[in-house]
Amino acid sequence: MKVRKVTAAATVALALSVTATACGGSNKDDNGSGGGKKITIGIKFDQPGLGLKTPDGYTGFDVDVATYVAKELGYSADDIQWKETPSADRETALERGDVKFIAASYSINDERQKKVDFAGPYLLAHQDLLVRSDDKITKATDLNGKKLCSVTGSTSAQNVKKTIAPKAQLKEYGTYSECIDGLSGGAVDALTTDDSILAGYAAQDQYKGKFKLAGLKLTNENYGIGIKKGDTKLKDKINKALEKMVKDKAWDKAVKDNFGPAHYKNEPAPKIGDIVK
């Protein structure tokens, strides 16, 4: 009986040891204080120049920014688990805790700030139009009676339809890639979203010469890093990381690497908390 008691006790001790190792064996906590845990970051998977999933991994300006921030939080590139976060799912992903933060061409606005917090901004983009290279659309009002495409959950097309071209026929697709296919095939006449996104598509090899940017600055889009509402500690850490990225010129390098081939004329790096209306 004594042997059985010792064996049972040993079994319990072993189980407790395994549980402790599984739950807390890493030195790193969820805020990135160092160690070996993973961090899940939300990005887009289908935006060339910003967030694109390829057979070789993930590329884009948002990816570079997120990787830099994660490193400053204590995570290596190998610690990052990338999660696709379409425009319509970003707030939900943060509220549920599916991701630690989101860097996905996520424009800061009053409505979104009711649900989530933002670090940054880290890029100032502008809403524009992408049209076929032989199209005569030169201004937003030319869209009246035309088929305008954007993605579900994006504010870009709503801005045009409500304030500039109320007679535009709005077509909402699940991804920008679907809009691009529609534009290429003639199902839609224009795609509207941020110029940084449009430039990335226009610069792809398969689309060179097919599309052009209208060159309009319809809105100011302040890209921020989305975090769960109320997580001020993480917000402060990310803001410090973004400031460091600009200071050590890593921000400039990321812009050149990702937007250079598209001849994208970016705005200077914005100051933290400086939201351009």
C-alpha atoms as one frame of an Amber mdcrd trajectory, in Angstrom:
protein
   0.000   0.000   0.000   2.833   2.351   0.809   4.367   1.744  -2.616   1.065
   2.504  -4.286   0.725   5.755  -2.321   4.201   6.884  -3.306   3.540   5.996
  -6.955   0.269   7.926  -6.955   1.929  10.931  -5.370   4.713  10.783  -7.922
   2.171  10.612 -10.719   0.392  13.692  -9.391   3.686  15.560  -9.042   4.665
  14.641 -12.600   1.310  15.816 -13.925   1.638  19.121 -12.067   5.151  19.530
 -13.446   4.007  18.936 -17.019   1.097  21.350 -16.572   3.369  24.051 -15.159
   5.773  23.621 -18.050   2.986  23.867 -20.616   1.386  26.950 -19.020   4.302
  28.936 -17.744   7.570  27.405 -18.806   8.373  30.336 -21.071  10.041  33.473
 -19.783   7.943  35.614 -22.115   4.489  36.860 -21.220   1.791  37.898 -23.668
   3.098  41.453 -23.674   6.427  40.398 -25.109   8.682  40.749 -22.084  11.129
  38.105 -23.324  11.307  34.316 -23.659   9.744  31.876 -26.125   5.983  32.320
 -26.569   4.408  33.091 -29.900   2.638  36.301 -30.831  -0.289  36.393 -33.278
  -0.451  39.466 -35.497  -3.236  40.378 -37.898  -2.350  41.465 -41.432  -3.858
  41.352 -44.898  -2.873  38.411 -47.090  -3.811  39.886 -50.478  -2.421  43.427
 -50.615   0.782  43.726 -52.665   3.158  46.258 -51.161   1.430  46.126 -47.767
   0.517  42.606 -46.702   0.849  39.706 -49.111   1.088  35.968 -48.530   3.479
  34.313 -50.977   4.903  30.793 -51.333   8.066  32.125 -49.673   6.361  33.856
 -46.737   4.829  37.261 -46.071   5.870  40.572 -47.595   4.828  44.219 -47.508
   5.178  47.455 -45.604   2.669  46.441 -42.925   4.531  43.163 -42.481   7.838
  44.998 -42.054   6.325  47.421 -39.540   4.685  44.612 -37.569   7.894  42.566
 -37.556   9.885  45.536 -36.271   7.330  46.246 -33.544   7.218  42.596 -32.502
  11.013  42.571 -32.202  10.879  45.609 -29.906   8.275  43.773 -27.807  10.684
  40.867 -27.382   9.675  38.520 -30.195  11.829  37.236 -33.037  10.486  36.797
 -36.553  10.145  33.067 -35.868   7.863  33.843 -32.902   5.280  35.539 -35.121
   2.127  33.760 -36.210   0.467  35.736 -38.987  -3.339  35.745 -39.128  -5.392
  37.048 -42.020  -7.696  39.863 -40.898 -10.011  41.135 -43.657 -11.373  44.656
 -43.253 -14.755  43.499 -41.962 -13.216  41.255 -39.274 -10.581  43.499 -37.702
 -12.531  44.819 -34.710 -13.940  41.378 -33.943 -10.502  39.752 -34.068  -9.200
  42.235 -31.493 -12.245  42.008 -29.256 -12.047  38.193 -29.187  -8.321  38.212
 -28.573  -7.571  36.284 -31.774  -4.624  38.605 -32.399  -2.362  40.739 -30.207
  -2.371  43.639 -32.634  -3.285  44.395 -36.238  -1.211  46.148 -38.908  -3.425
  45.911 -41.976  -3.924  49.268 -43.731  -6.116  50.043 -40.722  -7.235  53.676
 -40.962  -7.907  55.438 -37.671 -11.372  56.971 -37.440 -13.835  57.971 -34.720
 -16.181  55.030 -35.273 -13.415  52.427 -34.979 -11.946  54.125 -31.925 -15.177
  53.377 -30.081 -14.368  49.667 -30.358 -10.563  49.442 -30.417  -7.488  51.525
 -29.594  -4.776  52.552 -32.029  -1.044  53.073 -31.763   0.546  55.357 -34.337
  -0.195  56.465 -36.955   2.704  54.979 -38.929   1.680  55.969 -42.477  -0.424
  58.721 -44.055  -2.107  57.533 -47.239  -4.860  59.075 -49.364  -7.955  57.642
 -50.962  -7.681  57.467 -54.745  -9.148  55.704 -57.773  -7.646  52.933 -59.890
  -9.032  52.732 -63.419  -8.124  51.008 -66.660  -5.296  52.738 -68.490  -7.543
  53.686 -71.440 -10.372  54.986 -69.249 -11.370  58.663 -69.291 -12.292  58.852
 -65.593 -10.206  61.747 -64.281 -12.224  62.934 -61.293 -14.470  61.363 -58.704
 -17.687  62.876 -60.117 -17.064  60.933 -63.341 -18.117  57.856 -61.355 -21.809
  58.822 -61.481 -23.515  56.009 -63.383 -20.332  53.897 -63.259 -19.670  50.700
 -61.323 -17.443  51.394 -58.330 -15.775  48.573 -56.421 -14.386  48.289 -52.917
 -14.269  45.629 -50.195 -16.953  44.891 -47.637 -16.298  46.863 -44.447 -14.169
  49.538 -46.104 -15.199  53.181 -45.785 -13.672  54.266 -49.112 -16.550  53.499
 -51.468 -19.095  54.852 -48.978 -17.172  58.155 -48.896 -17.400  58.486 -52.671
 -21.055  57.488 -52.941 -22.271  59.668 -50.080 -20.326  62.848 -50.723 -18.970
  62.919 -54.289 -20.752  60.603 -56.736 -24.132  59.582 -55.276 -25.209  57.919
 -58.539 -22.244  55.548 -58.596 -23.200  51.867 -58.546 -21.438  50.411 -55.530
 -20.094  46.852 -55.814 -18.653  45.354 -52.621 -16.436  42.266 -52.868 -14.698
  40.214 -50.222 -11.147  41.209 -51.201  -9.323  43.791 -53.281  -8.054  40.968
 -55.492 -11.665  40.301 -56.543 -12.083  44.014 -57.318  -8.921  43.952 -59.427
 -10.212  40.953 -61.359 -13.501  42.770 -61.881 -11.708  45.888 -63.100  -9.521
  43.877 -65.454 -12.488  41.989 -66.878 -14.789  44.998 -67.205 -17.268  44.019
 -64.472 -16.476  47.285 -62.666 -15.205  50.634 -63.889 -13.074  51.746 -60.964
 -11.638  50.559 -57.681 -11.351  52.967 -54.801  -9.231  52.621 -51.716  -5.962
  54.017 -50.410  -3.333  55.048 -52.933  -0.755  52.849 -51.185  -2.895  49.768
 -51.825  -3.717  50.735 -55.402  -0.078  51.432 -56.223   0.882  47.992 -54.994
  -1.550  46.327 -57.361  -0.731  48.535 -60.333   2.965  47.686 -59.980   2.500
  43.905 -60.172   3.994  42.334 -63.289   0.696  40.917 -64.556  -0.986  44.323
 -64.344   1.724  46.657 -65.625   0.285  48.963 -68.256  -3.307  47.884 -67.596
  -4.235  50.317 -64.834  -3.497  53.851 -63.721  -4.036  55.933 -60.595  -6.328
  58.924 -61.047  -4.025  60.925 -58.770  -6.766  62.246 -56.474  -6.354  62.857
 -52.753  -9.953  62.317 -51.742  -9.274  61.683 -48.056  -6.483  61.377 -45.531
  -5.990  57.819 -44.259  -3.942  57.580 -41.061  -2.758  53.974 -40.734  -2.632
  52.846 -37.124  -1.853  49.609 -35.329  -5.068  48.286 -33.845  -5.035  46.864
 -30.319  -7.675  45.717 -27.876  -9.621  48.544 -26.261  -8.076  49.686 -22.985
  -4.648  48.072 -23.406  -2.714  51.289 -22.769   0.432  49.431 -21.732   0.736
  47.707 -25.095  -0.182  50.909 -26.923   2.679  52.788 -25.245   5.150  50.020
 -26.099   4.112  49.969 -29.746   4.313  53.767 -30.032   7.866  53.696 -28.695
   8.740  50.982 -31.216   7.317  53.044 -34.082   9.278  56.118 -32.986  12.447
  54.051 -32.911  11.715  52.623 -36.374  11.541  56.135 -37.818  14.596  57.331
 -35.916  16.882  54.519 -37.039  15.723  54.838 -40.693  14.172  51.362 -40.788
  10.883  53.060 -41.696  12.459  54.724 -44.742  13.963  51.429 -45.846  10.602
  49.666 -45.546   8.950  52.360 -47.688  11.626  52.068 -50.371  11.605  48.273
 -50.380   7.849  47.962 -50.711   6.638  51.054 -52.583   9.717  52.011 -54.587
   8.937  49.822 -57.613   5.488  51.432 -57.906   6.941  54.986 -57.815   4.600
  55.717 -54.930   5.045  59.250 -53.609   4.578  58.687 -49.904   4.088  61.306
 -47.244   6.819  61.708 -44.573   6.552  59.477 -41.492   3.767  60.915 -39.301
   4.347  61.817 -35.666   2.766  59.572 -33.071  -0.717  60.821 -32.239  -0.765
  63.288 -35.141  -4.003  62.435 -36.963  -4.411  64.399 -40.181  -8.100  65.104
 -40.821
